[in-house]
mmCIF file of C-alpha atoms and ligand atoms in Angstrom:
data_model
loop_
_atom_site.group_PDB
_atom_site.id
_atom_site.type_symbol
_atom_site.label_atom_id
_atom_site.label_comp_id
_atom_site.label_asym_id
_atom_site.label_seq_id
_atom_site.Cartn_x
_atom_site.Cartn_y
_atom_site.Cartn_z
ATOM 1 C CA MET A 1 4.676 11.253 -7.564
ATOM 2 C CA VAL A 2 2.752 8.746 -5.464
ATOM 3 C CA GLU A 3 -0.489 9.852 -3.857
ATOM 4 C CA LEU A 4 -2.257 8.185 -0.937
ATOM 5 C CA THR A 5 -5.903 8.849 -0.139
ATOM 6 C CA PHE A 6 -7.231 7.468 3.129
ATOM 7 C CA LEU A 7 -10.787 6.380 2.387
ATOM 8 C CA GLY A 8 -11.356 4.620 5.700
ATOM 9 C CA THR A 9 -9.343 4.524 8.906
ATOM 10 C CA SER A 10 -11.469 2.810 11.583
ATOM 11 C CA HIS A 11 -11.164 -0.456 13.438
ATOM 12 C CA ALA A 12 -13.889 -3.111 12.906
ATOM 13 C CA VAL A 13 -16.767 -0.846 13.938
ATOM 14 C CA PRO A 14 -16.968 2.379 11.913
ATOM 15 C CA THR A 15 -17.618 5.652 13.724
ATOM 16 C CA LYS A 16 -19.270 8.911 12.675
ATOM 17 C CA ASP A 17 -15.884 10.207 11.516
ATOM 18 C CA ARG A 18 -14.138 7.056 10.388
ATOM 19 C CA ASN A 19 -15.181 4.513 7.779
ATOM 20 C CA GLN A 20 -13.776 0.967 7.734
ATOM 21 C CA VAL A 21 -10.293 0.554 6.306
ATOM 22 C CA SER A 22 -9.451 1.399 2.713
ATOM 23 C CA ILE A 23 -6.562 3.305 1.189
ATOM 24 C CA LEU A 24 -6.054 4.297 -2.422
ATOM 25 C CA LEU A 25 -2.528 4.512 -3.835
ATOM 26 C CA SER A 26 -2.328 6.421 -7.126
ATOM 27 C CA TYR A 27 0.763 6.497 -9.277
ATOM 28 C CA GLY A 28 0.542 7.475 -12.944
ATOM 29 C CA SER A 29 -2.241 5.416 -14.453
ATOM 30 C CA GLU A 30 -2.156 2.916 -11.556
ATOM 31 C CA ASN A 31 -4.846 3.133 -8.909
ATOM 32 C CA ILE A 32 -4.327 0.458 -6.285
ATOM 33 C CA LEU A 33 -6.845 -0.027 -3.509
ATOM 34 C CA ILE A 34 -5.596 -1.559 -0.280
ATOM 35 C CA ASP A 35 -8.540 -3.207 1.516
ATOM 36 C CA CYS A 36 -12.137 -2.319 0.910
ATOM 37 C CA GLY A 37 -14.172 -1.801 4.078
ATOM 38 C CA GLU A 38 -17.932 -1.340 3.970
ATOM 39 C CA GLY A 39 -18.988 1.819 2.153
ATOM 40 C CA THR A 40 -15.677 2.306 0.332
ATOM 41 C CA GLN A 41 -17.382 3.073 -2.980
ATOM 42 C CA ARG A 42 -19.225 5.984 -1.399
ATOM 43 C CA GLN A 43 -15.985 7.238 0.127
ATOM 44 C CA PHE A 44 -14.611 7.408 -3.438
ATOM 45 C CA LYS A 45 -17.501 9.709 -4.407
ATOM 46 C CA ILE A 46 -17.084 11.944 -1.369
ATOM 47 C CA ALA A 47 -13.348 12.179 -2.075
ATOM 48 C CA GLY A 48 -14.129 13.155 -5.696
ATOM 49 C CA LEU A 49 -12.371 10.068 -7.046
ATOM 50 C CA ASN A 50 -13.473 7.746 -9.814
ATOM 51 C CA ALA A 51 -13.499 4.070 -8.820
ATOM 52 C CA GLN A 52 -13.709 3.085 -12.506
ATOM 53 C CA LYS A 53 -10.009 3.974 -12.707
ATOM 54 C CA LEU A 54 -9.047 1.192 -10.270
ATOM 55 C CA THR A 55 -6.394 -1.150 -11.602
ATOM 56 C CA LYS A 56 -5.715 -3.445 -8.629
ATOM 57 C CA ILE A 57 -7.154 -4.357 -5.259
ATOM 58 C CA LEU A 58 -4.875 -5.756 -2.546
ATOM 59 C CA ILE A 59 -6.686 -7.503 0.291
ATOM 60 C CA THR A 60 -4.721 -7.890 3.523
ATOM 61 C CA HIS A 61 -7.140 -10.483 4.962
ATOM 62 C CA TRP A 62 -10.763 -11.566 4.851
ATOM 63 C CA HIS A 63 -12.162 -10.032 8.027
ATOM 64 C CA GLY A 64 -15.369 -8.121 7.340
ATOM 65 C CA ASP A 65 -13.985 -4.686 8.165
ATOM 66 C CA HIS A 66 -11.443 -5.096 5.326
ATOM 67 C CA ILE A 67 -13.668 -6.528 2.585
ATOM 68 C CA LEU A 68 -17.352 -5.746 3.186
ATOM 69 C CA GLY A 69 -17.187 -2.981 0.591
ATOM 70 C CA LEU A 70 -16.196 -5.378 -2.199
ATOM 71 C CA PRO A 71 -19.626 -6.596 -3.416
ATOM 72 C CA GLY A 72 -21.022 -3.070 -3.698
ATOM 73 C CA LEU A 73 -17.906 -1.733 -5.347
ATOM 74 C CA LEU A 74 -17.784 -4.594 -7.867
ATOM 75 C CA GLN A 75 -21.477 -4.123 -8.662
ATOM 76 C CA THR A 76 -20.992 -0.406 -9.286
ATOM 77 C CA LEU A 77 -17.951 -1.061 -11.480
ATOM 78 C CA ALA A 78 -19.988 -3.561 -13.510
ATOM 79 C CA LEU A 79 -22.871 -1.118 -13.920
ATOM 80 C CA GLY A 80 -20.359 1.476 -15.089
ATOM 81 C CA ASN A 81 -19.105 -0.962 -17.733
ATOM 82 C CA TYR A 82 -15.688 -1.447 -16.204
ATOM 83 C CA SER A 83 -14.024 -2.818 -19.272
ATOM 84 C CA LYS A 84 -10.706 -4.305 -18.109
ATOM 85 C CA ALA A 85 -10.137 -7.351 -15.915
ATOM 86 C CA LEU A 86 -9.650 -6.169 -12.345
ATOM 87 C CA ASP A 87 -6.686 -7.778 -10.599
ATOM 88 C CA ILE A 88 -7.475 -8.756 -7.024
ATOM 89 C CA TYR A 89 -4.634 -10.004 -4.826
ATOM 90 C CA GLY A 90 -4.958 -11.537 -1.391
ATOM 91 C CA PRO A 91 -3.769 -14.286 0.940
ATOM 92 C CA ARG A 92 -4.647 -17.984 0.846
ATOM 93 C CA GLY A 93 -8.424 -18.416 0.629
ATOM 94 C CA THR A 94 -9.010 -15.323 -1.506
ATOM 95 C CA LYS A 95 -10.411 -17.295 -4.476
ATOM 96 C CA LYS A 96 -12.907 -19.155 -2.292
ATOM 97 C CA TYR A 97 -14.100 -16.029 -0.466
ATOM 98 C CA LEU A 98 -14.414 -13.939 -3.600
ATOM 99 C CA GLU A 99 -16.399 -16.653 -5.361
ATOM 100 C CA ALA A 100 -18.718 -16.790 -2.364
ATOM 101 C CA ILE A 101 -19.271 -13.032 -2.498
ATOM 102 C CA LEU A 102 -19.945 -13.062 -6.221
ATOM 103 C CA SER A 103 -22.439 -15.908 -5.882
ATOM 104 C CA MET A 104 -24.314 -14.344 -2.974
ATOM 105 C CA PHE A 105 -26.178 -11.718 -5.005
ATOM 106 C CA ILE A 106 -27.902 -11.463 -8.332
ATOM 107 C CA PHE A 107 -25.512 -9.257 -10.253
ATOM 108 C CA ARG A 108 -27.099 -7.854 -13.393
ATOM 109 C CA GLU A 109 -23.628 -7.603 -14.845
ATOM 110 C CA LYS A 110 -20.429 -9.113 -13.541
ATOM 111 C CA ILE A 111 -17.040 -7.629 -14.078
ATOM 112 C CA LYS A 112 -14.122 -9.756 -15.039
ATOM 113 C CA VAL A 113 -11.773 -10.288 -12.130
ATOM 114 C CA ASP A 114 -8.377 -11.940 -12.118
ATOM 115 C CA VAL A 115 -7.835 -13.329 -8.653
ATOM 116 C CA HIS A 116 -4.307 -13.968 -7.418
ATOM 117 C CA GLU A 117 -3.641 -15.854 -4.202
ATOM 118 C CA ILE A 118 -0.237 -14.864 -2.995
ATOM 119 C CA ASP A 119 2.088 -16.034 -0.284
ATOM 120 C CA GLU A 120 5.041 -13.717 0.169
ATOM 121 C CA GLY A 121 7.717 -11.889 -1.812
ATOM 122 C CA ASN A 122 7.544 -9.941 -5.035
ATOM 123 C CA PHE A 123 4.229 -10.627 -6.795
ATOM 124 C CA PHE A 124 3.980 -7.867 -9.394
ATOM 125 C CA GLU A 125 6.570 -5.904 -11.309
ATOM 126 C CA ASN A 126 6.658 -3.504 -14.247
ATOM 127 C CA LYS A 127 9.269 -1.005 -15.433
ATOM 128 C CA ASP A 128 8.315 1.595 -12.799
ATOM 129 C CA PHE A 129 7.538 -0.279 -9.585
ATOM 130 C CA PHE A 130 7.035 -3.603 -7.862
ATOM 131 C CA LEU A 131 4.739 -4.937 -5.154
ATOM 132 C CA GLU A 132 5.808 -7.180 -2.282
ATOM 133 C CA ALA A 133 3.875 -9.202 0.277
ATOM 134 C CA TYR A 134 4.940 -10.281 3.772
ATOM 135 C CA ARG A 135 3.217 -12.816 6.004
ATOM 136 C CA MET A 136 1.681 -11.335 9.122
ATOM 137 C CA ASP A 137 0.521 -12.991 12.346
ATOM 138 C CA HIS A 138 -3.248 -12.518 12.686
ATOM 139 C CA VAL A 139 -6.130 -14.845 13.527
ATOM 140 C CA SER A 140 -6.635 -15.500 9.788
ATOM 141 C CA PRO A 141 -4.055 -15.518 6.948
ATOM 142 C CA CYS A 142 -2.982 -11.899 6.582
ATOM 143 C CA LEU A 143 -0.441 -10.052 4.429
ATOM 144 C CA ALA A 144 1.351 -6.737 4.657
ATOM 145 C CA TYR A 145 2.190 -5.037 1.363
ATOM 146 C CA SER A 146 4.887 -2.721 0.061
ATOM 147 C CA PHE A 147 4.743 -0.584 -3.053
ATOM 148 C CA VAL A 148 8.307 0.063 -4.217
ATOM 149 C CA GLN A 149 9.168 2.516 -6.969
ATOM 150 C CA LYS A 150 12.257 1.576 -8.962
ATOM 151 C CA PRO A 151 15.183 4.021 -8.818
ATOM 152 C CA LYS A 152 15.613 6.547 -11.595
ATOM 153 C CA PHE A 153 19.008 7.697 -12.808
ATOM 154 C CA ARG A 154 20.073 11.291 -13.410
ATOM 155 C CA VAL A 155 22.514 11.367 -16.307
ATOM 156 C CA ASN A 156 25.390 13.839 -16.123
ATOM 157 C CA MET A 157 25.126 15.137 -19.693
ATOM 158 C CA ALA A 158 27.936 17.682 -19.331
ATOM 159 C CA LYS A 159 30.332 14.927 -18.375
ATOM 160 C CA LEU A 160 29.042 12.667 -21.172
ATOM 161 C CA LYS A 161 29.480 15.423 -23.766
ATOM 162 C CA LYS A 162 33.140 15.631 -22.829
ATOM 163 C CA GLU A 163 33.338 11.966 -23.853
ATOM 164 C CA GLY A 164 31.762 12.924 -27.179
ATOM 165 C CA VAL A 165 28.294 11.477 -26.411
ATOM 166 C CA GLU A 166 25.377 13.624 -27.594
ATOM 167 C CA GLN A 167 21.679 13.526 -26.631
ATOM 168 C CA GLY A 168 19.781 10.823 -28.439
ATOM 169 C CA PRO A 169 17.816 7.593 -28.194
ATOM 170 C CA TRP A 170 21.041 5.688 -27.460
ATOM 171 C CA LEU A 171 20.909 7.163 -23.947
ATOM 172 C CA LYS A 172 18.001 4.886 -23.036
ATOM 173 C CA GLU A 173 20.191 2.289 -21.323
ATOM 174 C CA ILE A 174 22.227 4.676 -19.267
ATOM 175 C CA GLN A 175 19.022 6.456 -18.229
ATOM 176 C CA GLU A 176 17.968 3.115 -16.740
ATOM 177 C CA GLY A 177 21.248 2.846 -14.863
ATOM 178 C CA LYS A 178 22.844 0.342 -17.249
ATOM 179 C CA ASP A 179 26.239 0.621 -18.940
ATOM 180 C CA MET A 180 25.919 1.664 -22.587
ATOM 181 C CA LYS A 181 27.942 1.221 -25.706
ATOM 182 C CA PHE A 182 28.779 4.282 -27.786
ATOM 183 C CA LYS A 183 31.051 4.065 -30.836
ATOM 184 C CA ASN A 184 32.484 0.783 -29.521
ATOM 185 C CA LYS A 185 33.263 2.338 -26.179
ATOM 186 C CA ILE A 186 31.668 1.157 -22.930
ATOM 187 C CA ILE A 187 30.219 4.077 -21.010
ATOM 188 C CA SER A 188 29.896 3.160 -17.356
ATOM 189 C CA ALA A 189 26.553 4.014 -15.775
ATOM 190 C CA LYS A 190 28.225 4.280 -12.388
ATOM 191 C CA LYS A 191 30.548 7.006 -13.631
ATOM 192 C CA PHE A 192 28.006 9.109 -15.498
ATOM 193 C CA THR A 193 24.776 8.789 -13.507
ATOM 194 C CA SER A 194 23.557 9.379 -9.999
ATOM 195 C CA PRO A 195 20.649 7.274 -8.762
ATOM 196 C CA ILE A 196 17.491 8.897 -7.413
ATOM 197 C CA PRO A 197 16.006 6.293 -5.089
ATOM 198 C CA GLY A 198 12.346 5.364 -5.585
ATOM 199 C CA LYS A 199 9.741 5.740 -2.897
ATOM 200 C CA LYS A 200 8.587 2.866 -0.722
ATOM 201 C CA ILE A 201 5.223 2.715 0.987
ATOM 202 C CA THR A 202 4.320 -0.131 3.330
ATOM 203 C CA PHE A 203 0.879 -1.116 4.575
ATOM 204 C CA ILE A 204 0.641 -3.148 7.783
ATOM 205 C CA LEU A 205 -2.863 -3.970 8.868
ATOM 206 C CA ASP A 206 -4.118 -6.477 11.396
ATOM 207 C CA THR A 207 -1.287 -8.408 13.030
ATOM 208 C CA ALA A 208 0.465 -9.208 16.253
ATOM 209 C CA PHE A 209 3.984 -7.794 16.435
ATOM 210 C CA ASN A 210 6.358 -10.004 14.444
ATOM 211 C CA LYS A 211 9.708 -9.663 12.694
ATOM 212 C CA ASN A 212 8.056 -9.106 9.325
ATOM 213 C CA CYS A 213 6.593 -5.813 10.595
ATOM 214 C CA VAL A 214 10.191 -4.545 10.644
ATOM 215 C CA GLU A 215 11.219 -6.413 7.499
ATOM 216 C CA ALA A 216 8.304 -5.016 5.463
ATOM 217 C CA SER A 217 8.970 -1.460 6.665
ATOM 218 C CA LYS A 218 12.760 -1.470 5.960
ATOM 219 C CA ASN A 219 13.708 2.055 4.867
ATOM 220 C CA ALA A 220 10.125 2.860 3.868
ATOM 221 C CA ASP A 221 9.282 6.474 3.132
ATOM 222 C CA ILE A 222 5.884 5.867 4.664
ATOM 223 C CA VAL A 223 4.564 3.082 6.857
ATOM 224 C CA VAL A 224 0.780 2.975 7.069
ATOM 225 C CA GLY A 225 0.152 0.858 10.124
ATOM 226 C CA GLU A 226 -2.584 -0.278 12.438
ATOM 227 C CA ALA A 227 -2.664 1.068 15.981
ATOM 228 C CA CYS A 228 -5.608 -0.812 17.351
ATOM 229 C CA PHE A 229 -4.766 -0.593 21.029
ATOM 230 C CA LEU A 230 -2.767 1.431 23.485
ATOM 231 C CA ASP A 231 0.018 -0.428 25.216
ATOM 232 C CA GLU A 232 -2.015 -0.529 28.452
ATOM 233 C CA ARG A 233 -4.278 -3.046 26.637
ATOM 234 C CA LYS A 234 -1.396 -5.117 25.331
ATOM 235 C CA ASP A 235 -3.110 -8.196 26.817
ATOM 236 C CA LEU A 236 -6.091 -7.697 24.482
ATOM 237 C CA ALA A 237 -3.832 -6.846 21.543
ATOM 238 C CA GLU A 238 -1.945 -10.117 22.046
ATOM 239 C CA GLU A 239 -5.101 -12.147 22.452
ATOM 240 C CA ARG A 240 -6.744 -10.725 19.307
ATOM 241 C CA LYS A 241 -3.471 -10.460 17.403
ATOM 242 C CA HIS A 242 -3.350 -6.738 16.819
ATOM 243 C CA LEU A 243 -0.676 -4.077 17.199
ATOM 244 C CA THR A 244 -0.472 -1.416 19.865
ATOM 245 C CA ALA A 245 0.551 2.125 18.929
ATOM 246 C CA LYS A 246 3.868 1.525 20.684
ATOM 247 C CA GLU A 247 4.518 -1.690 18.731
ATOM 248 C CA ILE A 248 3.917 -0.241 15.254
ATOM 249 C CA ALA A 249 6.079 2.749 16.234
ATOM 250 C CA THR A 250 8.818 0.343 17.340
ATOM 251 C CA ALA A 251 8.630 -1.451 13.988
ATOM 252 C CA ALA A 252 8.891 1.849 12.069
ATOM 253 C CA LYS A 253 11.853 2.921 14.194
ATOM 254 C CA LYS A 254 13.744 -0.358 13.927
ATOM 255 C CA ALA A 255 13.141 -0.404 10.169
ATOM 256 C CA GLY A 256 14.580 3.083 9.643
ATOM 257 C CA ALA A 257 11.306 4.304 8.141
ATOM 258 C CA LYS A 258 10.830 8.026 7.581
ATOM 259 C CA ARG A 259 7.184 8.495 8.469
ATOM 260 C CA LEU A 260 4.420 6.505 10.191
ATOM 261 C CA ILE A 261 0.709 7.005 9.595
ATOM 262 C CA LEU A 262 -1.559 5.357 12.139
ATOM 263 C CA LEU A 263 -4.959 3.931 11.264
ATOM 264 C CA HIS A 264 -7.403 1.109 12.174
ATOM 265 C CA ILE A 265 -8.287 3.272 15.155
ATOM 266 C CA SER A 266 -10.687 1.669 17.620
ATOM 267 C CA GLN A 267 -13.971 3.295 18.605
ATOM 268 C CA ARG A 268 -12.811 2.902 22.203
ATOM 269 C CA TYR A 269 -10.471 5.860 21.508
ATOM 270 C CA SER A 270 -13.092 8.069 19.808
ATOM 271 C CA GLY A 271 -12.542 11.613 21.006
ATOM 272 C CA LYS A 272 -9.234 10.685 22.640
ATOM 273 C CA GLU A 273 -7.285 9.547 19.627
ATOM 274 C CA LYS A 274 -4.454 11.824 20.629
ATOM 275 C CA LEU A 275 -3.553 9.180 23.210
ATOM 276 C CA VAL A 276 -2.805 6.791 20.336
ATOM 277 C CA LEU A 277 -0.711 9.401 18.550
ATOM 278 C CA ASP A 278 1.158 10.459 21.694
ATOM 279 C CA GLU A 279 2.032 6.864 22.508
ATOM 280 C CA ALA A 280 3.444 6.262 19.023
ATOM 281 C CA ARG A 281 5.376 9.547 19.075
ATOM 282 C CA LYS A 282 7.156 8.581 22.284
ATOM 283 C CA THR A 283 8.881 5.814 20.319
ATOM 284 C CA PHE A 284 8.816 7.221 16.773
ATOM 285 C CA LYS A 285 8.616 11.001 16.551
ATOM 286 C CA ASN A 286 7.493 11.188 12.946
ATOM 287 C CA SER A 287 4.103 9.584 13.591
ATOM 288 C CA GLU A 288 0.794 10.984 12.367
ATOM 289 C CA LEU A 289 -2.816 10.006 12.815
ATOM 290 C CA ALA A 290 -4.753 9.201 9.637
ATOM 291 C CA LYS A 291 -8.155 10.776 9.052
ATOM 292 C CA ASP A 292 -10.732 9.807 6.471
ATOM 293 C CA PHE A 293 -10.132 11.698 3.199
ATOM 294 C CA MET A 294 -6.617 12.730 4.197
ATOM 295 C CA LYS A 295 -4.321 12.904 1.169
ATOM 296 C CA ILE A 296 -0.562 12.520 1.162
ATOM 297 C CA GLU A 297 1.888 13.003 -1.674
ATOM 298 C CA VAL A 298 5.259 11.307 -1.637
HETATM 299 ZN ZN1 ZN B 1 -9.408 -5.081 11.012
HETATM 300 ZN ZN1 ZN B 2 -8.585 -8.632 11.271
#
C-alpha cells in the first residue's frame, strides 16, 4: 500500500491553514518527500511522522516555496544523526543550489547527501517500483514526477497443481510474471498467472499546460497537481507559467487518470477554495482539494 501525506498545499505565500508545498509518499521502508517548502520539518512533527525515516527527496524546481524547508530539515536530520546518505533528485542546477544552501550556514554536523541532477525518463528503479521524471514548462527548469509500482502476479496454484507443480521456492520466477522451468517443462507465466497492476502516482507542480502534463499522468491512479489560478485568470497563469484548475483537470481527463488532487492553492482563493474545486470538477469529476495533513492510501 502506498500512502500520501500532504504536508503543505499552498502557493508561494503560506496561509494560516496551508503551509508551502511538500508531500510525503510512503511505501514499505521508502519515504520519499516531494518538494520541501518552508516549515516542512515542523509539519512532519505535527503529522506525527519521523523525518529521520526519509530515504529520498525529489525537488520539482528551485523556487523558494518548494525548497525553503531544506536547510532546516537537513540540519535537524544531521542533529538526529541521520546515518545514511540522503538521495536528493532535482532538475538541472540542483547541485549548485544545494551547495549554496549548505554553505550558507554554520552546520554543526552535516549529513551526507547524494545529489542527482536529472533530465527526464526513468531515474530510479528497484524490484518494487520505479521513478520517472518529465520536463515541465515553468520559468525555471522544472520536473514532474511519477512513482510507479511494478505489477505483481497472482499465481493460479490449483491450475499449476494439475500440471504436477507443487508450492516451493521454484515458484519465484512465475510469481514475478516470468516463464519457469519445472522438470524440463516450460510453464508459461501467461497461462498460469494473472497480473495485478501496480499503482501510479504523478506529481505535477509549477508549469504552464504542456503535453507532458498528459504524458506524465497517463493512466495514473492519482494525479497530484497544481491549481494555481482559476481559468478567469488564464492570462496571469500563462504569464507566470502556472496551471489553472481547468487545465490540470483537462490533463487528468485526457490521460485517463482515476483521481485528481489539487494543491498549490493561491492565497487569493482563501475562503473560496471551492471555486477551484468546482472548476476542476466541471472537466474532471473525480477531483478533490488537498488540505494540509490530509492522508490518502492507494
Ligand atoms: Zn510554487
Ligand atoms: Zn515555481
